[in-house]
Amino acid sequence: MSDRSQNRENPLGSQPINRLLVRFAVPSIIAMLVSALYNIVDQFYIGRSVGILGNAATNVAFPLTITCTAVSLMCGIGGAANFNLSMGRGKRDEAVRYAGNAIMLLFSIGVLLCLTVRLFLRPMMVLFGATPDVLDYSLTYTGITSLGFPFLILTTGGSNLIRADGSPRFSMLCTLTGAVLNTILDPLFIFTFHMGMAGAALATIIGQIISGIMVIAYLCRFKTVKLTLKALVPSPEHCRAILSLGMAPCFNQLAMMIVQIVMNNILRYYGAQSNYGSEIPLACAGIITKVNMIFFSLVIGLSQGLQPIVSFNYGAAKYKRVRESYLKAAVIATTISTCSFLCFQLFPRQIIRIFGSGSEEYYHFAEQYFRIFLFFTFLNGIQPITANFFTSIGKAKKGIFISLTRQILFLLPLIIILPMFFGIDGVMYSAPVADLTAAALAVVFMTREMRGMKGMQGVD
């Protein structure tokens, strides 16, 4: 059977785009949404047991969760994109090597990150913005959750490989199982066993370990190819290709981490000079960041579901299907973004109350933060979809640049500069400016790419 005949038989190259988006994007969205709920569930129960200091502590620890996601996406999406591009070109042996090398990268980096955090835990928490009152809570929480980092990274990254292999539902099931277990164990450990922050952290890592075991079990028996021990041996060539295509989503997450660290310290510094104090801005920002992550999980899940469709068809030179896939995903992402915008603008106090009670100053700051900081949320679906699109077609440099526009090029300088003139309110005003300019740049880059593809000849 010829490579071209194989490509025609592969559903990624033949089924209607709408059906493929439902098949791949819906499980991916659910998996990412469930992953975001890990943090939301902890925030919910900690807010109702420990209070504002506990919520602030999880915010301080959050950059490490972002780091895990960055590593996962770098190796997982990089491996999956190369896997699907190779399969689309009919190069099955190359596809196996990419899958095997991605697995080894996920495991190795996960263990290394765990050991690094264990060695430098206290200085990290101080660097990430912990105040003296918050420090002990953050040390307890992060000291335990760091033990689950290898499993968290393997689950999130491995799920991309499982989707690339044509099993999006099992990919979703892996994440869903751990999240459900975490949701059940959180109230048991926190309220029944009175374990507080330690209980929330323990429930989290138990769920991550179970999910990780499920991913490992699947990766030992790929559906479309046979994984060999030789494929697991790291190859500089294959690792470079994986990291190259995985850099865009990785840099996007690392940019979020850097912004989060800087923002925590800015909020701590300027909060102390305001009527709110340091702890209220830290706690509110932590909750709002996690709530916003629900929105982003929907968009990122959509972009991950789009990846195998775009990669395979681009590799098979079916450019009309590539264009159609992106445009439909962009419309869906904008619809999700608009719904999120309406929720953030209309119901900020109701959302913040889910995570525990507070003073009137606490609610006032949270409402302002929701409405101002997230004002251009309805535009925020375009940038991650576009960045991941360029990664999926093998154009890593464009993907990396677009992924860095909002967080590093625009938001980071603004959250440093604007508070100098407007105090703590300057943090809030920085995000709308960054969101608008990042979305505009993404549209410009994508318009040029679409025009280029229209002129390319391929098999449609």
Short mmCIF file of C-alpha atoms in Angstrom, two decimals, residues 8 15 31 69 127 141 153 166 168 182 200 203 206 221 253 267 351 355 368 373 377 416 419 437 440:
data_model
loop_
_atom_site.label_atom_id
_atom_site.label_comp_id
_atom_site.label_asym_id
_atom_site.label_seq_id
_atom_site.Cartn_x
_atom_site.Cartn_y
_atom_site.Cartn_z
CA ARG A 8 -6.39 8.86 2.15
CA GLN A 15 -13.30 12.92 7.44
CA ALA A 31 -9.18 17.12 29.71
CA THR A 69 2.48 22.66 32.13
CA LEU A 127 11.03 34.76 45.21
CA TYR A 141 1.52 22.96 50.09
CA ILE A 153 4.14 16.32 33.49
CA GLY A 166 -6.01 8.66 17.56
CA PRO A 168 -8.66 11.46 22.31
CA ASN A 182 -8.76 14.77 43.84
CA ALA A 200 -5.25 19.52 49.77
CA ALA A 203 -5.25 14.76 47.46
CA ILE A 206 -2.70 11.03 44.59
CA ARG A 221 0.84 -0.11 23.56
CA GLN A 253 3.44 29.02 29.70
CA LEU A 267 0.93 43.26 44.20
CA ILE A 351 -17.65 34.16 41.39
CA PHE A 355 -13.96 30.68 47.23
CA GLN A 368 -12.31 45.79 39.99
CA PHE A 373 -7.84 43.16 34.12
CA THR A 377 -11.08 38.53 27.33
CA ILE A 416 6.17 47.11 35.91
CA PRO A 419 2.01 50.87 38.79
CA THR A 437 -2.17 44.40 20.80
CA ALA A 440 -4.05 42.32 16.51
#
